[in-house]
Coordinates of C-alpha atoms in Angstrom, one line a residue:
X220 CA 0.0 0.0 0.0
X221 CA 1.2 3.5 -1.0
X222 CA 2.5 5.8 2.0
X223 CA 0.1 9.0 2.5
X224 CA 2.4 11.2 1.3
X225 CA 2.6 9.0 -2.2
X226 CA -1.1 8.7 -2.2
X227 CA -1.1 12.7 -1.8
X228 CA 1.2 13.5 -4.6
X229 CA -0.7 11.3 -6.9
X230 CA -4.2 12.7 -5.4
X231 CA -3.0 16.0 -6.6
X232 CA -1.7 14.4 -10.4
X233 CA -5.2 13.2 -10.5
X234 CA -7.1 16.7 -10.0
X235 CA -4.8 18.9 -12.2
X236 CA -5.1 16.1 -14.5
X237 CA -8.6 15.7 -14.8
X238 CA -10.1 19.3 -13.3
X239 CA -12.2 17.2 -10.6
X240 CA -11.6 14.3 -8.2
X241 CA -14.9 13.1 -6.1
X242 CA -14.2 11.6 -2.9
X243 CA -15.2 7.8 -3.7
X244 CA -13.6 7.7 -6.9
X245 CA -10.6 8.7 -5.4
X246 CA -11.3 6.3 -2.5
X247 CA -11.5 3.4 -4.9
X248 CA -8.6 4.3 -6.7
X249 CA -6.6 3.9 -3.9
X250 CA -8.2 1.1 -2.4
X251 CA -8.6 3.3 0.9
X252 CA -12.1 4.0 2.5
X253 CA -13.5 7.5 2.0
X254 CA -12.8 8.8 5.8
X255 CA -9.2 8.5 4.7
X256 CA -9.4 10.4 1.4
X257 CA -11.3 13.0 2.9
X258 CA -8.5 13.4 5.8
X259 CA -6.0 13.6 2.4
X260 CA -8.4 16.6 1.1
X261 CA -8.1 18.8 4.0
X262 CA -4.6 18.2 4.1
X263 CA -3.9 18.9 0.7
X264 CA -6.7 22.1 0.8
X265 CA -4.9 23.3 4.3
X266 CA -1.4 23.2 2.1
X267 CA -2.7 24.9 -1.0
X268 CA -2.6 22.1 -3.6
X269 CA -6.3 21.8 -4.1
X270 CA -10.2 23.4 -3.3
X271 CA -12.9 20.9 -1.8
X272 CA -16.1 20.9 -3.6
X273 CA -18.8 19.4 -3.1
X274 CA -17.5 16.0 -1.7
X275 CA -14.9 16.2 -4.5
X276 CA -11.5 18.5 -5.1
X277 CA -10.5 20.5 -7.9
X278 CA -7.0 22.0 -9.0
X279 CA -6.0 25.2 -7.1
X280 CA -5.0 27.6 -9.6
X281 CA -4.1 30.2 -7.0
X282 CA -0.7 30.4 -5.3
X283 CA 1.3 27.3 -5.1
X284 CA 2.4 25.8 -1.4
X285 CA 5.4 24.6 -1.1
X286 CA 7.1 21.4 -1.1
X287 CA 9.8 20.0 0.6
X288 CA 12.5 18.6 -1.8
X289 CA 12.2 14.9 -0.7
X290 CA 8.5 15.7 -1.3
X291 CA 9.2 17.5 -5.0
X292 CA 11.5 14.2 -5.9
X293 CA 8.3 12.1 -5.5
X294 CA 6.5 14.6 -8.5
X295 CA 6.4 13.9 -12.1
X296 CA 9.9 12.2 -11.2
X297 CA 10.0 10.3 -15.0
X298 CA 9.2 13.7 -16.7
X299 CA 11.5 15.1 -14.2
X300 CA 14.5 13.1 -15.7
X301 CA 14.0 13.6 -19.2
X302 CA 13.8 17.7 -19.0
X303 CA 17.1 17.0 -17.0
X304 CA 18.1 14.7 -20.0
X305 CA 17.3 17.8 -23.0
X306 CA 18.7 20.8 -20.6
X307 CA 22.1 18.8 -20.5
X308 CA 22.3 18.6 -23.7
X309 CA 22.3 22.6 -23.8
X310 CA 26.2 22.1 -22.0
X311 CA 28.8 21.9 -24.0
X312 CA 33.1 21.2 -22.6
X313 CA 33.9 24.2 -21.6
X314 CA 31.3 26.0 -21.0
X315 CA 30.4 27.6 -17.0
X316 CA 27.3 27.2 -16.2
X317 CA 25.0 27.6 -12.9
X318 CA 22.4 24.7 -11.8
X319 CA 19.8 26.4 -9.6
X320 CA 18.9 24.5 -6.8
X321 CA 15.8 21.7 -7.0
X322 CA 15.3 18.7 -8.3
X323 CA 15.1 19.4 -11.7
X324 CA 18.5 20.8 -11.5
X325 CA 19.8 17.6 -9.8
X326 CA 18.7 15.5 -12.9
X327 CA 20.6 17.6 -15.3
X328 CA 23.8 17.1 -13.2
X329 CA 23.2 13.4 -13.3
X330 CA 23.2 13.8 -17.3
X331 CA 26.3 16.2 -16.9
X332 CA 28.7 13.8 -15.4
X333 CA 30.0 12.7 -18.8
X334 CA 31.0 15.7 -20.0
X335 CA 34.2 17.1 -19.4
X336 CA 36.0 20.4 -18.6
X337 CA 33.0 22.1 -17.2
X338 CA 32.8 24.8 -14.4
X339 CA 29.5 24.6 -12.2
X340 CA 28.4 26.8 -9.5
X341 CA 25.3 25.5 -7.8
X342 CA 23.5 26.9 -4.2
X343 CA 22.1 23.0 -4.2
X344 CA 23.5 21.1 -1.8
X345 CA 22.2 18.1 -3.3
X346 CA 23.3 18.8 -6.7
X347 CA 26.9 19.5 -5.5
X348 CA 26.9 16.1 -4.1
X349 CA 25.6 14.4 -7.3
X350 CA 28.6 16.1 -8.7
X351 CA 31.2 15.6 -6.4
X352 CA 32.5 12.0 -7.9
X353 CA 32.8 13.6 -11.8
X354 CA 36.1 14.3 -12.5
X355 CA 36.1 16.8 -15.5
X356 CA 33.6 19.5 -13.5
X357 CA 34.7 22.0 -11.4
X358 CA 31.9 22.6 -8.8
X359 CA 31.6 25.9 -6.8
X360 CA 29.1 27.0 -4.5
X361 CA 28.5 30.5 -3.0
X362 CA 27.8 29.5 0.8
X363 CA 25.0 31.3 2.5
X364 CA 22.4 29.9 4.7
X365 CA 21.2 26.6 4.1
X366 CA 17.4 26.1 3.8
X367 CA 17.0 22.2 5.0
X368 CA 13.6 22.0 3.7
X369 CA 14.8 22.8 -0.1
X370 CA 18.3 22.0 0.2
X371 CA 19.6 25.0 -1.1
X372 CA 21.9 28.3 0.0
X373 CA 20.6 31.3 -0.2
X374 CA 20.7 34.9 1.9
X375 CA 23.4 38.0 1.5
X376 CA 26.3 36.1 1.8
X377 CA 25.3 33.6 -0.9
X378 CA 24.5 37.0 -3.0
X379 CA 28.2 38.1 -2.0
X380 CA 29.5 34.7 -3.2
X381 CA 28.7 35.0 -6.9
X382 CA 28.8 39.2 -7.5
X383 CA 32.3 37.9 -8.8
X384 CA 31.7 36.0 -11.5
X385 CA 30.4 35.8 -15.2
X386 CA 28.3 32.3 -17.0
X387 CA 27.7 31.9 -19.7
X388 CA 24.5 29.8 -19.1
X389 CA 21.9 29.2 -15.7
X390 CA 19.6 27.1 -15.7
X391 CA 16.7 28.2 -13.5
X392 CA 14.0 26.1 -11.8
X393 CA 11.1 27.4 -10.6
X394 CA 7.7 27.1 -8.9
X395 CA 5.6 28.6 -10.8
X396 CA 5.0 30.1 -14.4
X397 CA 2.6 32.4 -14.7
X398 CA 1.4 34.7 -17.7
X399 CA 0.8 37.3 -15.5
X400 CA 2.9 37.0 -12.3
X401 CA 5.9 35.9 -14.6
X402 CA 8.4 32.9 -12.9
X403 CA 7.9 33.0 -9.1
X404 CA 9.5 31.1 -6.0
X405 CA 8.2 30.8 -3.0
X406 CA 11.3 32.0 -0.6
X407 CA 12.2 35.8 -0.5
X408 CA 16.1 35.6 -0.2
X409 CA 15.9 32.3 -3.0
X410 CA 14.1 34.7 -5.6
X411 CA 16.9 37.5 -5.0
X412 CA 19.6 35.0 -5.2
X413 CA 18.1 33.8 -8.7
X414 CA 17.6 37.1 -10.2
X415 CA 21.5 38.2 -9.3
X416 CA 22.0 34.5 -11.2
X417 CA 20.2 35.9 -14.1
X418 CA 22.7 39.0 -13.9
X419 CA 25.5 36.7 -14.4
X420 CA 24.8 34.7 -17.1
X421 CA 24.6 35.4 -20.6
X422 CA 21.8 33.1 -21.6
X423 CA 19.0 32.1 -19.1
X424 CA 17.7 28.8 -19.6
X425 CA 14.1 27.7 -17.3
X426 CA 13.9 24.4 -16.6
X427 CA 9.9 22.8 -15.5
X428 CA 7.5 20.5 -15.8
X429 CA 3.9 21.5 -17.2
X430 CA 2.6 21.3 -13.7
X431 CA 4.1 24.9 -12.8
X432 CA 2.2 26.6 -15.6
X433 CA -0.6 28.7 -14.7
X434 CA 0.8 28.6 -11.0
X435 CA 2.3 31.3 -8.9
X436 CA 4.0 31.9 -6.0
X437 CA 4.8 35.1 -3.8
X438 CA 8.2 36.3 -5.3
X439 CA 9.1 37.3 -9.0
X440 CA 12.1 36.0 -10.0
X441 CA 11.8 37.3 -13.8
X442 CA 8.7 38.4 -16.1
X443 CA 7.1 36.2 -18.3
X444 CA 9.4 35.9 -21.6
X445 CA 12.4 37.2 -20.1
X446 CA 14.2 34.3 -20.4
X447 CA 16.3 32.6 -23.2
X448 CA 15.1 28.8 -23.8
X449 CA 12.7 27.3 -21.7
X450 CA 13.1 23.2 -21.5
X451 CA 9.5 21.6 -20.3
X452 CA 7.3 18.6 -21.6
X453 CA 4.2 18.1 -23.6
X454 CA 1.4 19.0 -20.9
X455 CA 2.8 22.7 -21.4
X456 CA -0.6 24.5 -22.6
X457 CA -0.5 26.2 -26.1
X458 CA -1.1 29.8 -25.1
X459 CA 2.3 29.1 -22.8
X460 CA 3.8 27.6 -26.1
X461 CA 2.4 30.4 -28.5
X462 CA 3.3 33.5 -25.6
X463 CA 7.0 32.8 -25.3
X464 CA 7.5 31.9 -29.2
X465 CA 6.0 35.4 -30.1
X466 CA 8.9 37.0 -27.2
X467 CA 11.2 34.9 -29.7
X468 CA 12.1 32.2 -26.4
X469 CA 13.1 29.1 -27.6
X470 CA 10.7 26.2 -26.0
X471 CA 12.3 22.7 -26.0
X472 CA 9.8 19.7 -25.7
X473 CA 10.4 16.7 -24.4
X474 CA 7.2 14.2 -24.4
X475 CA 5.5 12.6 -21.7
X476 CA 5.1 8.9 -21.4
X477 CA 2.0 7.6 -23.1

């Protein structure tokens, strides 16, 4: 039987997939009785991830809660690894390059570990340790304050860390991607942090699943279309696809599993 946090995450793929859940399909799907899947809807409403409606749940297209990263891994994980999969193959030897923190960013350093003479700075701690066994990358990280929750460095003296340094690419994960409210994070001193990043680097590449469109959270990290190549799968919607096209962003597609 699946944990309640796996029964959650996949309670939450099942409403933004389909638009509405009720209560005993979802209880049958699961092969849990309906007390239970209701204790999973007030969770899951409490947290942000979805609305209760009349003894059913439907997506919540307001501002995204957060998850914790061992929480995030457990999300569109497969999609997850092929984005990571496409991004790398933006890197080139010799290129330097920043991998934003998140778990996205983790499975482009698992693709990155056969290619050579490559300088990465990373606030990830997690993606400096997927790193740390490949011998032809330089990793760098700024320090800062670590966030346990997210695994990631962030605050002034993160922000002091990098003020030094040029890249010539950053790929940039994010929480939410919204036509209006642009890219968003949910951490104040994590959206500063990525903006310097953006500074840095002369190409700005955005790295999500279609899960994170049409979602916001509290802090702008760049306006919609200001951004260089975005690498994200098939659920993207059109208006997404047809929006960043007309700003002249390049949008890489990698398809979802039928």
């Amino acid at each position: 039987m699946k944990s309640a946090v796996e029964r959650r995450m996949e309670i939450i793929d099942v409403v933004n997939r389909d638009g509405k859940a009720r209560v005993e399909d979802l209880a049958a799907l699961f092969n849990v009785s309906s007390v239970t899947i209701r204790s999973d809807l007030s969770f899951l409403e409490s947290n942000g991830y979805v609305v209760r409606s009349h003894g059913a749940a439907i997506p919540n297209t307001g501002v995204v809660a957060e998850l914790t990263v061992h929480e995030k891994r457990r999300h569109n994980p497969d999609i997850k690894t092929r984005i990571g999969q496409a991004a790398a193959k933006l890197i080139s030897s010799g290129d330097t390059v920043i991998l934003d923190s998140g778990t996205t960013a983790k499975e482009i350093a698992s693709s990155l570990k056969s290619i050579g003479n490559v300088v990465v700075m990373t606030n990830g701690l997690d993606v400096a340790m997927e790193l740390a066994s490949a011998p032809g990358i330089e990793v760098l990280m700024p320090g800062g304050v670590l966030r346990k929750n997210a695994l990631s460095f962030s605050g002034s003296q993160a922000e002091q860390g990098l003020k030094n340094y040029c890249f010539d690419k950053l790929f940039l994960g994010v929480d939410g991607f919204d036509l209006r409210a642009g890219i968003t994070t949910h951490n104040e001193q994590e959206a500063s942090l990525n903006r310097l990043m953006c500074d840095i680097s002369e190409q700005v590449i955005a790295v999500a699943d279609s899960s994170k469109f049409g979602k916001r959270s509290c802090h702008m990290i760049r306006e919609f279309g200001k951004i260089d190549i975005l690498v994200t799968d098939s659920g993207i919607p059109d208006e997404y696809v047809e929006g960043l096209r007309d700003m002249k962003v390049e949008v890489i597609i990698v398809e979802k599993e039928s």
